[in-house]
PDB file of C-alpha atoms in Angstrom:
ATOM      1  CA  SER E   1    -154.661-263.017  22.431  1.00 56.00           C
ATOM      2  CA  VAL E   2    -152.962-265.377  20.489  1.00 55.00           C
ATOM      3  CA  GLY E   3    -154.284-268.809  22.021  1.00 61.00           C
ATOM      4  CA  ALA E   4    -158.104-267.590  21.390  1.00 62.00           C
ATOM      5  CA  ASN E   5    -156.996-267.176  17.727  1.00 66.00           C
ATOM      6  CA  VAL E   6    -155.213-270.085  17.755  1.00 61.00           C
ATOM      7  CA  TRP E   7    -158.704-271.893  19.005  1.00 62.00           C
ATOM      8  CA  HIS E   8    -160.507-270.308  16.706  1.00 63.00           C
ATOM      9  CA  LEU E   9    -158.513-271.443  13.710  1.00 63.00           C
ATOM     10  CA  LEU E  10    -158.354-274.979  14.780  1.00 64.00           C
ATOM     11  CA  GLY E  11    -162.236-274.691  14.977  1.00 67.00           C
ATOM     12  CA  HIS E  12    -162.392-273.758  11.299  1.00 70.00           C
ATOM     13  CA  PHE E  13    -160.042-276.504  10.056  1.00 72.00           C
ATOM     14  CA  HIS E  14    -162.370-279.157  11.711  1.00 74.00           C
ATOM     15  CA  PHE E  15    -165.083-277.699  10.254  1.00 80.00           C
ATOM     16  CA  TYR E  16    -163.398-277.690   6.899  1.00 81.00           C
ATOM     17  CA  LEU E  17    -162.242-281.264   7.341  1.00 85.00           C
ATOM     18  CA  THR E  18    -165.204-282.633   8.191  1.00 88.00           C
ATOM     19  CA  VAL E  19    -166.786-280.822   5.129  1.00 88.00           C
ATOM     20  CA  LYS E  20    -164.276-282.375   2.954  1.00 88.00           C
ATOM     21  CA  LEU E  21    -164.605-285.951   5.091  1.00 92.00           C
ATOM     22  CA  LEU E  22    -168.419-285.774   4.273  1.00 93.00           C
ATOM     23  CA  ALA E  23    -167.934-284.754   0.238  1.00 92.00           C
ATOM     24  CA  ASP E  24    -165.396-287.497  -0.215  1.00 92.00           C
ATOM     25  CA  GLN E  25    -167.440-290.340   1.686  1.00 93.00           C
ATOM     26  CA  PHE E  26    -170.517-289.004  -0.833  1.00 94.00           C
ATOM     27  CA  ILE E  27    -168.082-289.039  -3.509  1.00 93.00           C
ATOM     28  CA  ILE E  28    -167.056-292.628  -3.180  1.00 93.00           C
ATOM     29  CA  MET E  29    -170.751-293.726  -2.300  1.00 95.00           C
ATOM     30  CA  GLU E  30    -171.534-292.729  -5.428  1.00 95.00           C
ATOM     31  CA  LEU E  31    -169.010-294.314  -7.457  1.00 94.00           C
ATOM     32  CA  SER E  32    -170.106-297.546  -5.725  1.00 94.00           C
ATOM     33  CA  ARG E  33    -173.422-297.192  -6.642  1.00 95.00           C
ATOM     34  CA  TYR E  34    -172.080-296.937 -10.581  1.00 93.00           C
ATOM     35  CA  GLY E  35    -169.970-299.995  -9.695  1.00 92.00           C
ATOM     36  CA  ILE E  36    -166.772-298.046  -9.563  1.00 90.00           C
ATOM     37  CA  HIS E  37    -164.332-299.270  -6.995  1.00 89.00           C
ATOM     38  CA  GLY E  38    -160.527-298.617  -6.173  1.00 89.00           C
ATOM     39  CA  ILE E  39    -161.065-295.020  -7.386  1.00 90.00           C
ATOM     40  CA  VAL E  40    -160.694-292.667  -4.550  1.00 87.00           C
ATOM     41  CA  PRO E  41    -161.561-288.482  -4.711  1.00 87.00           C
ATOM     42  CA  SER E  42    -158.400-287.494  -5.499  1.00 87.00           C
ATOM     43  CA  HIS E  43    -158.557-289.407  -8.922  1.00 93.00           C
ATOM     44  CA  GLY E  44    -161.160-287.170  -9.753  1.00 90.00           C
ATOM     45  CA  SER E  45    -159.122-284.146 -10.622  1.00 92.00           C
ATOM     46  CA  ILE E  46    -156.587-286.122 -12.569  1.00 95.00           C
ATOM     47  CA  LEU E  47    -159.781-287.926 -14.420  1.00 94.00           C
ATOM     48  CA  TYR E  48    -161.578-284.721 -14.591  1.00 91.00           C
ATOM     49  CA  SER E  49    -158.171-282.734 -16.165  1.00 94.00           C
ATOM     50  CA  LEU E  50    -157.852-285.350 -18.673  1.00 95.00           C
ATOM     51  CA  LEU E  51    -162.160-285.509 -19.757  1.00 93.00           C
ATOM     52  CA  GLN E  52    -161.289-282.048 -20.858  1.00 93.00           C
ATOM     53  CA  TYR E  53    -157.701-282.315 -22.973  1.00 93.00           C
ATOM     54  CA  GLU E  54    -157.080-285.325 -25.277  1.00 88.00           C
ATOM     55  CA  SER E  55    -153.745-285.959 -23.344  1.00 95.00           C
ATOM     56  CA  LEU E  56    -151.461-284.469 -20.546  1.00 97.00           C
ATOM     57  CA  THR E  57    -147.740-284.465 -19.920  1.00 95.00           C
ATOM     58  CA  MET E  58    -147.494-285.316 -15.938  1.00 95.00           C
ATOM     59  CA  SER E  59    -146.309-281.819 -15.185  1.00 94.00           C
ATOM     60  CA  GLU E  60    -149.191-280.447 -16.800  1.00 96.00           C
ATOM     61  CA  LEU E  61    -150.966-282.665 -15.009  1.00 96.00           C
ATOM     62  CA  SER E  62    -149.467-281.774 -12.218  1.00 95.00           C
ATOM     63  CA  ASP E  63    -150.177-277.858 -12.335  1.00 95.00           C
ATOM     64  CA  LYS E  64    -153.407-278.128 -13.685  1.00 94.00           C
ATOM     65  CA  ILE E  65    -154.528-280.433 -10.034  1.00 93.00           C
ATOM     66  CA  ASN E  66    -151.570-278.466  -8.105  1.00 92.00           C
ATOM     67  CA  LYS E  67    -150.408-281.730  -6.527  1.00 94.00           C
ATOM     68  CA  ASP E  68    -146.821-282.345  -6.660  1.00 94.00           C
ATOM     69  CA  PRO E  69    -145.116-284.391  -9.377  1.00 93.00           C
ATOM     70  CA  SER E  70    -144.691-287.641  -7.342  1.00 94.00           C
ATOM     71  CA  THR E  71    -148.065-287.381  -6.037  1.00 95.00           C
ATOM     72  CA  VAL E  72    -149.316-287.123 -10.010  1.00 96.00           C
ATOM     73  CA  THR E  73    -147.091-290.090 -10.702  1.00 95.00           C
ATOM     74  CA  THR E  74    -148.612-292.399  -7.670  1.00 96.00           C
ATOM     75  CA  LEU E  75    -152.474-291.605  -8.422  1.00 96.00           C
ATOM     76  CA  VAL E  76    -151.749-291.829 -12.181  1.00 97.00           C
ATOM     77  CA  LYS E  77    -150.004-295.067 -11.729  1.00 97.00           C
ATOM     78  CA  LYS E  78    -153.405-296.524  -9.797  1.00 96.00           C
ATOM     79  CA  LEU E  79    -155.794-294.954 -12.733  1.00 96.00           C
ATOM     80  CA  GLU E  80    -153.141-297.141 -15.220  1.00 97.00           C
ATOM     81  CA  LEU E  81    -153.659-300.057 -12.989  1.00 96.00           C
ATOM     82  CA  LEU E  82    -157.477-299.845 -13.153  1.00 95.00           C
ATOM     83  CA  GLY E  83    -157.482-299.434 -16.705  1.00 95.00           C
ATOM     84  CA  TYR E  84    -158.789-295.794 -16.849  1.00 95.00           C
ATOM     85  CA  VAL E  85    -155.629-293.999 -18.310  1.00 97.00           C
ATOM     86  CA  LYS E  86    -152.882-294.508 -20.651  1.00 97.00           C
ATOM     87  CA  VAL E  87    -149.067-293.197 -19.943  1.00 97.00           C
ATOM     88  CA  TYR E  88    -147.287-293.092 -23.314  1.00 96.00           C
ATOM     89  CA  LYS E  89    -143.917-291.535 -24.291  1.00 95.00           C
ATOM     90  CA  ASP E  90    -144.173-287.846 -26.027  1.00 91.00           C
ATOM     91  CA  SER E  91    -143.735-288.859 -29.774  1.00 92.00           C
ATOM     92  CA  ARG E  92    -141.436-285.749 -30.065  1.00 93.00           C
ATOM     93  CA  ASP E  93    -139.514-286.392 -26.853  1.00 93.00           C
ATOM     94  CA  LYS E  94    -139.093-289.849 -25.779  1.00 92.00           C
ATOM     95  CA  ARG E  95    -138.011-287.917 -22.052  1.00 91.00           C
ATOM     96  CA  ILE E  96    -141.955-286.570 -21.573  1.00 93.00           C
ATOM     97  CA  SER E  97    -144.747-289.457 -20.068  1.00 94.00           C
ATOM     98  CA  ARG E  98    -148.182-287.914 -21.297  1.00 97.00           C
ATOM     99  CA  VAL E  99    -151.198-289.437 -20.178  1.00 97.00           C
ATOM    100  CA  LYS E 100    -154.466-289.868 -21.825  1.00 97.00           C
ATOM    101  CA  LEU E 101    -157.879-291.457 -21.055  1.00 97.00           C
ATOM    102  CA  THR E 102    -158.615-295.061 -22.152  1.00 97.00           C
ATOM    103  CA  ARG E 103    -162.209-296.254 -23.626  1.00 95.00           C
ATOM    104  CA  LYS E 104    -162.711-297.125 -20.338  1.00 93.00           C
ATOM    105  CA  GLY E 105    -161.365-293.613 -18.797  1.00 93.00           C
ATOM    106  CA  ASP E 106    -163.955-291.576 -21.226  1.00 92.00           C
ATOM    107  CA  THR E 107    -166.891-293.176 -19.543  1.00 88.00           C
ATOM    108  CA  PHE E 108    -166.473-291.058 -16.834  1.00 85.00           C
ATOM    109  CA  LYS E 109    -167.775-288.029 -17.933  1.00 88.00           C
ATOM    110  CA  ASN E 110    -171.449-288.638 -17.447  1.00 92.00           C
ATOM    111  CA  ILE E 111    -170.594-290.290 -14.311  1.00 92.00           C
ATOM    112  CA  PHE E 112    -169.007-286.967 -13.205  1.00 89.00           C
ATOM    113  CA  GLU E 113    -171.417-284.885 -14.255  1.00 92.00           C
ATOM    114  CA  ASN E 114    -174.516-286.931 -12.427  1.00 95.00           C
ATOM    115  CA  ILE E 115    -172.031-286.975  -9.131  1.00 94.00           C
ATOM    116  CA  SER E 116    -171.385-283.255  -9.553  1.00 92.00           C
ATOM    117  CA  GLU E 117    -174.935-282.376 -10.113  1.00 95.00           C
ATOM    118  CA  ALA E 118    -175.995-284.574  -7.223  1.00 96.00           C
ATOM    119  CA  MET E 119    -173.447-283.240  -4.773  1.00 94.00           C
ATOM    120  CA  TYR E 120    -174.651-279.564  -5.409  1.00 94.00           C
ATOM    121  CA  LYS E 121    -178.097-280.386  -4.939  1.00 95.00           C
ATOM    122  CA  ILE E 122    -176.950-282.148  -1.715  1.00 94.00           C
ATOM    123  CA  GLN E 123    -174.780-279.224  -0.454  1.00 93.00           C
ATOM    124  CA  TYR E 124    -176.713-275.892  -1.276  1.00 94.00           C
ATOM    125  CA  ARG E 125    -180.069-277.311  -0.325  1.00 95.00           C
ATOM    126  CA  ASN E 126    -181.832-275.434   1.925  1.00 96.00           C
ATOM    127  CA  MET E 127    -179.512-272.080   0.949  1.00 96.00           C
ATOM    128  CA  SER E 128    -181.424-269.641  -1.383  1.00 96.00           C
ATOM    129  CA  GLU E 129    -179.269-268.652  -4.522  1.00 95.00           C
ATOM    130  CA  GLU E 130    -178.190-265.219  -2.550  1.00 97.00           C
ATOM    131  CA  GLU E 131    -176.679-266.965   0.104  1.00 96.00           C
ATOM    132  CA  ILE E 132    -175.012-269.476  -2.392  1.00 94.00           C
ATOM    133  CA  LEU E 133    -173.383-266.380  -3.956  1.00 95.00           C
ATOM    134  CA  THR E 134    -172.035-265.240  -0.977  1.00 94.00           C
ATOM    135  CA  LEU E 135    -170.654-268.092   0.414  1.00 91.00           C
ATOM    136  CA  LYS E 136    -168.766-268.344  -2.764  1.00 92.00           C
ATOM    137  CA  ASN E 137    -167.704-264.837  -2.704  1.00 92.00           C
ATOM    138  CA  LEU E 138    -166.449-265.291   0.695  1.00 90.00           C
ATOM    139  CA  LEU E 139    -164.444-268.750  -0.139  1.00 88.00           C
ATOM    140  CA  GLU E 140    -163.520-266.801  -3.253  1.00 91.00           C
ATOM    141  CA  LYS E 141    -161.566-264.218  -0.964  1.00 91.00           C
ATOM    142  CA  LEU E 142    -160.149-266.873   2.021  1.00 85.00           C
ATOM    143  CA  VAL E 143    -158.332-268.359  -0.881  1.00 85.00           C
ATOM    144  CA  ALA E 144    -156.939-264.980  -2.022  1.00 91.00           C
ATOM    145  CA  ASN E 145    -155.666-264.016   1.332  1.00 89.00           C
ATOM    146  CA  PHE E 146    -153.265-267.081   0.940  1.00 86.00           C
ATOM    147  CA  TYR E 147    -151.738-265.779  -2.559  1.00 87.00           C
ATOM    148  CA  CYS E 148    -150.970-261.983  -0.986  1.00 78.00           C
TER     149      CYS E 148
END
């Protein structure tokens, strides 16, 4: 019945939220071990993108992290306030704002790698390589279903 499907879906949604909450808490805890405060997991996708590129426009950042421009602006402003990024006007088109990491922001590369490795070990603990691959494939299918 429709009602049963809704409750089933809500159960999956609760599970997803629990996993996300636990992952976010882990990231914040790990960042604090490195003496980093004021950064939340939603800043991570911006920092990660900027670690891969010398600079990005706000629009490019928005596309890369799949968040609306106003959210990106808010996140970038906080990172700029904390000294991790610099926002500046594009040299060819002054209407365009670009974002790049500061020296302080560059320090995140090793920290990201260390936290990612620790998280990988925790989330896949007690899982075989086959189970990890199966999980990855099932999650890819789940995401693909939303694009059909």
